[in-house]
PDB file of C-alpha atoms and ligand atoms in Angstrom:
ATOM      1  CA  UNK A   8       0.000   0.000   0.000  1.00  0.00           C
ATOM      2  CA  UNK A   9       1.083   3.553  -0.641  1.00  0.00           C
ATOM      3  CA  UNK A  10       1.507   6.368   1.834  1.00  0.00           C
ATOM      4  CA  UNK A  11       1.036  10.029   0.971  1.00  0.00           C
ATOM      5  CA  UNK A  12       1.292  13.447   2.601  1.00  0.00           C
ATOM      6  CA  UNK A  13      -1.497  15.941   3.181  1.00  0.00           C
ATOM      7  CA  UNK A  14      -0.915  19.386   4.683  1.00  0.00           C
ATOM      8  CA  UNK A  15      -4.016  21.156   5.944  1.00  0.00           C
ATOM      9  CA  UNK A  16      -3.057  24.763   5.268  1.00  0.00           C
ATOM     10  CA  UNK A  17      -3.499  27.812   7.548  1.00  0.00           C
ATOM     11  CA  UNK A  18      -6.511  29.021   5.518  1.00  0.00           C
ATOM     12  CA  UNK A  19      -8.353  25.803   6.452  1.00  0.00           C
ATOM     13  CA  UNK A  20      -7.229  26.003  10.086  1.00  0.00           C
ATOM     14  CA  UNK A  21      -8.553  29.585  10.333  1.00  0.00           C
ATOM     15  CA  UNK A  22     -11.822  28.623   8.648  1.00  0.00           C
ATOM     16  CA  UNK A  23     -12.372  25.696  11.064  1.00  0.00           C
ATOM     17  CA  UNK A  24     -12.299  23.145   8.252  1.00  0.00           C
ATOM     18  CA  UNK A  25      -9.864  20.639   9.811  1.00  0.00           C
ATOM     19  CA  UNK A  26     -12.571  18.122  10.720  1.00  0.00           C
ATOM     20  CA  UNK A  27     -14.394  18.435   7.404  1.00  0.00           C
ATOM     21  CA  UNK A  28     -11.198  17.817   5.424  1.00  0.00           C
ATOM     22  CA  UNK A  29     -10.079  14.839   7.512  1.00  0.00           C
ATOM     23  CA  UNK A  30     -13.579  13.376   7.409  1.00  0.00           C
ATOM     24  CA  UNK A  31     -13.398  13.166   3.599  1.00  0.00           C
ATOM     25  CA  UNK A  32     -10.267  11.034   3.737  1.00  0.00           C
ATOM     26  CA  UNK A  33     -11.675   8.809   6.484  1.00  0.00           C
ATOM     27  CA  UNK A  34     -14.969   8.168   4.722  1.00  0.00           C
ATOM     28  CA  UNK A  35     -13.082   7.289   1.524  1.00  0.00           C
ATOM     29  CA  UNK A  36     -11.347   4.505   3.437  1.00  0.00           C
ATOM     30  CA  UNK A  37      -7.846   5.916   3.736  1.00  0.00           C
ATOM     31  CA  UNK A  38      -6.008   5.032   6.918  1.00  0.00           C
ATOM     32  CA  UNK A  39      -4.546   7.891   8.946  1.00  0.00           C
ATOM     33  CA  UNK A  40      -1.171   6.578  10.055  1.00  0.00           C
ATOM     34  CA  UNK A  41       0.415   9.868  11.106  1.00  0.00           C
ATOM     35  CA  UNK A  42      -0.971  13.262  12.073  1.00  0.00           C
ATOM     36  CA  UNK A  43       0.378  16.292  13.946  1.00  0.00           C
ATOM     37  CA  UNK A  44       0.153  20.063  14.215  1.00  0.00           C
ATOM     38  CA  UNK A  45       3.371  21.906  13.448  1.00  0.00           C
ATOM     39  CA  UNK A  46       4.604  25.419  12.773  1.00  0.00           C
ATOM     40  CA  UNK A  47       6.346  25.516   9.395  1.00  0.00           C
ATOM     41  CA  UNK A  48       9.603  27.455   9.025  1.00  0.00           C
ATOM     42  CA  UNK A  49      10.935  29.433   6.100  1.00  0.00           C
ATOM     43  CA  UNK A  50      13.650  26.795   5.784  1.00  0.00           C
ATOM     44  CA  UNK A  51      11.280  23.823   5.339  1.00  0.00           C
ATOM     45  CA  UNK A  52       9.083  25.826   2.939  1.00  0.00           C
ATOM     46  CA  UNK A  53      12.099  26.818   0.814  1.00  0.00           C
ATOM     47  CA  UNK A  54      12.657  23.100   0.342  1.00  0.00           C
ATOM     48  CA  UNK A  55       9.006  22.104  -0.039  1.00  0.00           C
ATOM     49  CA  UNK A  56       8.220  24.814  -2.592  1.00  0.00           C
ATOM     50  CA  UNK A  57      11.673  24.840  -4.273  1.00  0.00           C
ATOM     51  CA  UNK A  58       9.988  24.241  -7.654  1.00  0.00           C
ATOM     52  CA  UNK A  59       8.324  27.677  -7.276  1.00  0.00           C
ATOM     53  CA  UNK A  60      11.426  29.614  -6.156  1.00  0.00           C
ATOM     54  CA  UNK A  61      11.552  31.727  -9.322  1.00  0.00           C
ATOM     55  CA  UNK A  62       7.866  32.649  -9.253  1.00  0.00           C
ATOM     56  CA  UNK A  63       6.809  36.168  -8.207  1.00  0.00           C
ATOM     57  CA  UNK A  64       4.463  34.801  -5.520  1.00  0.00           C
ATOM     58  CA  UNK A  65       7.086  32.590  -3.824  1.00  0.00           C
ATOM     59  CA  UNK A  66       7.477  34.780  -0.720  1.00  0.00           C
ATOM     60  CA  UNK A  67       3.711  35.293  -0.504  1.00  0.00           C
ATOM     61  CA  UNK A  68       2.920  31.567  -0.457  1.00  0.00           C
ATOM     62  CA  UNK A  69       5.660  30.876   2.081  1.00  0.00           C
ATOM     63  CA  UNK A  70       4.285  33.641   4.320  1.00  0.00           C
ATOM     64  CA  UNK A  71       0.729  32.323   3.971  1.00  0.00           C
ATOM     65  CA  UNK A  72       1.894  28.855   5.066  1.00  0.00           C
ATOM     66  CA  UNK A  73       3.418  30.279   8.267  1.00  0.00           C
ATOM     67  CA  UNK A  74       0.498  32.429   9.465  1.00  0.00           C
ATOM     68  CA  UNK A  75      -0.725  29.648  11.770  1.00  0.00           C
ATOM     69  CA  UNK A  76       0.478  26.117  12.462  1.00  0.00           C
ATOM     70  CA  UNK A  77      -0.608  23.499   9.899  1.00  0.00           C
ATOM     71  CA  UNK A  78      -1.783  19.888  10.294  1.00  0.00           C
ATOM     72  CA  UNK A  79       0.334  17.314   8.489  1.00  0.00           C
ATOM     73  CA  UNK A  80      -1.143  13.878   7.809  1.00  0.00           C
ATOM     74  CA  UNK A  81       0.210  10.608   6.474  1.00  0.00           C
ATOM     75  CA  UNK A  82      -2.567   8.679   4.696  1.00  0.00           C
ATOM     76  CA  UNK A  83      -2.310   5.078   3.586  1.00  0.00           C
ATOM     77  CA  UNK A  84      -4.218   2.989   1.044  1.00  0.00           C
ATOM     78  CA  UNK A  85      -3.965   1.296  -2.335  1.00  0.00           C
ATOM     79  CA  UNK A  86      -3.020   4.006  -4.887  1.00  0.00           C
ATOM     80  CA  UNK A  87      -3.251   6.545  -2.038  1.00  0.00           C
ATOM     81  CA  UNK A  88      -1.035   9.113  -3.789  1.00  0.00           C
ATOM     82  CA  UNK A  89      -3.226   9.505  -6.878  1.00  0.00           C
ATOM     83  CA  UNK A  90      -6.493   9.134  -4.986  1.00  0.00           C
ATOM     84  CA  UNK A  91      -5.661  11.821  -2.419  1.00  0.00           C
ATOM     85  CA  UNK A  92      -4.242  14.163  -5.079  1.00  0.00           C
ATOM     86  CA  UNK A  93      -7.451  13.774  -7.116  1.00  0.00           C
ATOM     87  CA  UNK A  94      -9.559  14.399  -4.011  1.00  0.00           C
ATOM     88  CA  UNK A  95      -7.802  17.781  -3.586  1.00  0.00           C
ATOM     89  CA  UNK A  96      -8.667  18.916  -7.122  1.00  0.00           C
ATOM     90  CA  UNK A  97      -7.018  21.495  -9.372  1.00  0.00           C
ATOM     91  CA  UNK A  98      -4.716  24.079  -7.771  1.00  0.00           C
ATOM     92  CA  UNK A  99      -7.090  26.980  -8.384  1.00  0.00           C
ATOM     93  CA  UNK A 100     -10.140  26.556  -6.166  1.00  0.00           C
ATOM     94  CA  UNK A 101     -12.248  28.473  -8.683  1.00  0.00           C
ATOM     95  CA  UNK A 102     -11.406  25.923 -11.381  1.00  0.00           C
ATOM     96  CA  UNK A 103     -11.403  22.781  -9.245  1.00  0.00           C
ATOM     97  CA  UNK A 104     -14.316  20.415  -9.858  1.00  0.00           C
ATOM     98  CA  UNK A 105     -17.235  20.407  -7.455  1.00  0.00           C
ATOM     99  CA  UNK A 106     -16.887  17.444  -5.133  1.00  0.00           C
ATOM    100  CA  UNK A 107     -13.143  17.964  -4.707  1.00  0.00           C
ATOM    101  CA  UNK A 108     -11.827  19.581  -1.540  1.00  0.00           C
ATOM    102  CA  UNK A 109     -10.644  22.716  -3.324  1.00  0.00           C
ATOM    103  CA  UNK A 110     -13.738  22.797  -5.539  1.00  0.00           C
ATOM    104  CA  UNK A 111     -15.997  22.687  -2.501  1.00  0.00           C
ATOM    105  CA  UNK A 112     -14.082  24.870  -0.028  1.00  0.00           C
ATOM    106  CA  UNK A 113     -11.853  27.301  -1.939  1.00  0.00           C
ATOM    107  CA  UNK A 114     -12.268  30.413  -4.079  1.00  0.00           C
ATOM    108  CA  UNK A 115      -8.516  30.969  -4.471  1.00  0.00           C
ATOM    109  CA  UNK A 116      -5.393  29.730  -6.225  1.00  0.00           C
ATOM    110  CA  UNK A 117      -3.242  30.430  -3.174  1.00  0.00           C
ATOM    111  CA  UNK A 118      -5.629  29.806  -0.292  1.00  0.00           C
ATOM    112  CA  UNK A 119      -6.565  26.347  -1.494  1.00  0.00           C
ATOM    113  CA  UNK A 120      -7.027  24.390   1.748  1.00  0.00           C
ATOM    114  CA  UNK A 121      -4.619  21.461   1.287  1.00  0.00           C
ATOM    115  CA  UNK A 122      -1.327  20.342  -0.133  1.00  0.00           C
ATOM    116  CA  UNK A 123      -1.201  16.742  -1.387  1.00  0.00           C
ATOM    117  CA  UNK A 124       1.789  14.871  -2.838  1.00  0.00           C
ATOM    118  CA  UNK A 125       1.582  14.502  -6.620  1.00  0.00           C
ATOM    119  CA  UNK A 126       3.784  11.436  -7.271  1.00  0.00           C
ATOM    120  CA  UNK A 127       4.877   8.352  -5.342  1.00  0.00           C
ATOM    121  CA  UNK A 128       8.494   9.616  -5.346  1.00  0.00           C
ATOM    122  CA  UNK A 129       7.470  13.032  -4.018  1.00  0.00           C
ATOM    123  CA  UNK A 130       5.222  11.442  -1.377  1.00  0.00           C
ATOM    124  CA  UNK A 131       8.170   9.451  -0.005  1.00  0.00           C
ATOM    125  CA  UNK A 132      10.403  12.523   0.013  1.00  0.00           C
ATOM    126  CA  UNK A 133       7.736  14.805   1.511  1.00  0.00           C
ATOM    127  CA  UNK A 134       6.781  12.358   4.273  1.00  0.00           C
ATOM    128  CA  UNK A 135      10.447  12.277   5.319  1.00  0.00           C
ATOM    129  CA  UNK A 136      10.502  16.082   5.264  1.00  0.00           C
ATOM    130  CA  UNK A 137       7.608  16.466   7.708  1.00  0.00           C
ATOM    131  CA  UNK A 138       7.635  13.274   9.820  1.00  0.00           C
ATOM    132  CA  UNK A 139      10.265  11.344  11.719  1.00  0.00           C
ATOM    133  CA  UNK A 140      10.072   7.519  11.445  1.00  0.00           C
ATOM    134  CA  UNK A 141       8.524   7.119  14.904  1.00  0.00           C
ATOM    135  CA  UNK A 142       5.658   9.486  14.039  1.00  0.00           C
ATOM    136  CA  UNK A 143       4.304   7.146  11.361  1.00  0.00           C
ATOM    137  CA  UNK A 144       2.450   4.157  12.758  1.00  0.00           C
ATOM    138  CA  UNK A 145       1.897   0.695  11.306  1.00  0.00           C
ATOM    139  CA  UNK A 146      -1.268  -0.920  12.639  1.00  0.00           C
ATOM    140  CA  UNK A 147      -4.078  -3.104  11.300  1.00  0.00           C
ATOM    141  CA  UNK A 148      -6.936  -1.213   9.703  1.00  0.00           C
ATOM    142  CA  UNK A 149     -10.224  -2.525  11.054  1.00  0.00           C
ATOM    143  CA  UNK A 150     -12.625  -3.698   8.342  1.00  0.00           C
ATOM    144  CA  UNK A 151      -9.985  -3.926   5.623  1.00  0.00           C
ATOM    145  CA  UNK A 152     -11.893  -6.881   4.101  1.00  0.00           C
ATOM    146  CA  UNK A 153     -14.868  -4.595   3.560  1.00  0.00           C
ATOM    147  CA  UNK A 154     -12.798  -1.829   1.970  1.00  0.00           C
ATOM    148  CA  UNK A 155     -10.999  -4.045  -0.532  1.00  0.00           C
ATOM    149  CA  UNK A 156     -11.481  -7.417  -2.198  1.00  0.00           C
ATOM    150  CA  UNK A 157      -9.126 -10.182  -1.092  1.00  0.00           C
ATOM    151  CA  UNK A 158      -7.181 -10.030  -4.379  1.00  0.00           C
ATOM    152  CA  UNK A 159      -6.557  -6.283  -3.921  1.00  0.00           C
ATOM    153  CA  UNK A 160      -4.789  -6.485  -0.545  1.00  0.00           C
TER     154      UNK A 160
HETATM  155  P1  ADP B  30      -0.381  22.195  -6.080  1.00  0.00           P
HETATM  156  O1  ADP B  30      -0.478  22.618  -4.633  1.00  0.00           O
HETATM  157  O2  ADP B  30      -1.744  22.082  -6.715  1.00  0.00           O
HETATM  158  O3  ADP B  30       0.466  20.950  -6.276  1.00  0.00           O
HETATM  159  P2  ADP B  30       1.825  23.912  -7.023  1.00  0.00           P
HETATM  160  O4  ADP B  30       2.815  22.932  -6.494  1.00  0.00           O
HETATM  161  O5  ADP B  30       1.996  24.407  -8.410  1.00  0.00           O
HETATM  162  O6  ADP B  30       0.314  23.394  -6.901  1.00  0.00           O
HETATM  163  O7  ADP B  30       1.830  25.211  -6.082  1.00  0.00           O
HETATM  164  C1  ADP B  30       1.993  25.097  -4.705  1.00  0.00           C
HETATM  165  C2  ADP B  30       1.081  26.089  -4.030  1.00  0.00           C
HETATM  166  O8  ADP B  30       1.487  27.403  -4.380  1.00  0.00           O
HETATM  167  C3  ADP B  30      -0.387  25.997  -4.466  1.00  0.00           C
HETATM  168  O9  ADP B  30      -1.109  25.011  -3.779  1.00  0.00           O
HETATM  169  C4  ADP B  30      -0.875  27.387  -4.144  1.00  0.00           C
HETATM  170  O10 ADP B  30      -1.166  27.535  -2.773  1.00  0.00           O
HETATM  171  C5  ADP B  30       0.337  28.242  -4.483  1.00  0.00           C
HETATM  172  N1  ADP B  30       0.277  28.763  -5.856  1.00  0.00           N
HETATM  173  C6  ADP B  30       0.474  28.091  -7.019  1.00  0.00           C
HETATM  174  N2  ADP B  30       0.333  28.896  -8.095  1.00  0.00           N
HETATM  175  C7  ADP B  30       0.024  30.125  -7.597  1.00  0.00           C
HETATM  176  C8  ADP B  30      -0.246  31.412  -8.176  1.00  0.00           C
HETATM  177  N3  ADP B  30      -0.244  31.584  -9.507  1.00  0.00           N
HETATM  178  N4  ADP B  30      -0.532  32.440  -7.349  1.00  0.00           N
HETATM  179  C9  ADP B  30      -0.533  32.283  -6.010  1.00  0.00           C
HETATM  180  N5  ADP B  30      -0.269  31.110  -5.397  1.00  0.00           N
HETATM  181  C10 ADP B  30      -0.011  30.042  -6.155  1.00  0.00           C
END
């Protein structure tokens, strides 16, 4: 099974959407195997958003990610990376499809509720960036036989 990273951003924390966002992943059947609140630093955001370093809004998005602490989650499931990324929707909340997290909760390209890893390689790298090994837990998921067929697990 795959593991992936979700960051619940400050805009969602301030809008009291933590529970609503986490509920979507739980009802889908993803297992939460790590979760904590943390204050992001400029240093970690420089690394996390390195692919945007040349963009004019780089400082603005880093600042917006440090306004409050964030919630980081490690979610586990078959094809978890693609599933969770699809559940977030397109970057711009105004363009994201209804039914996705951004489509349902965001009107903004920047203030778009969640970060989700986009590839398996990035998920592995990002989980290491935000979690230490002992903060990710391996335990049996109750009802696994009702979430998947026996040939899927
Ligand atoms: P995603 O989060 O959908 O993977 P990116 O990695 O391209 O998207 O961008 C990271 C984050 O930077 C976005 O989630 C969004 O908060 C912010 N961002 C991206 N593009 C813009 C933009 N044009 N203006 C303002 N903020 C942006």
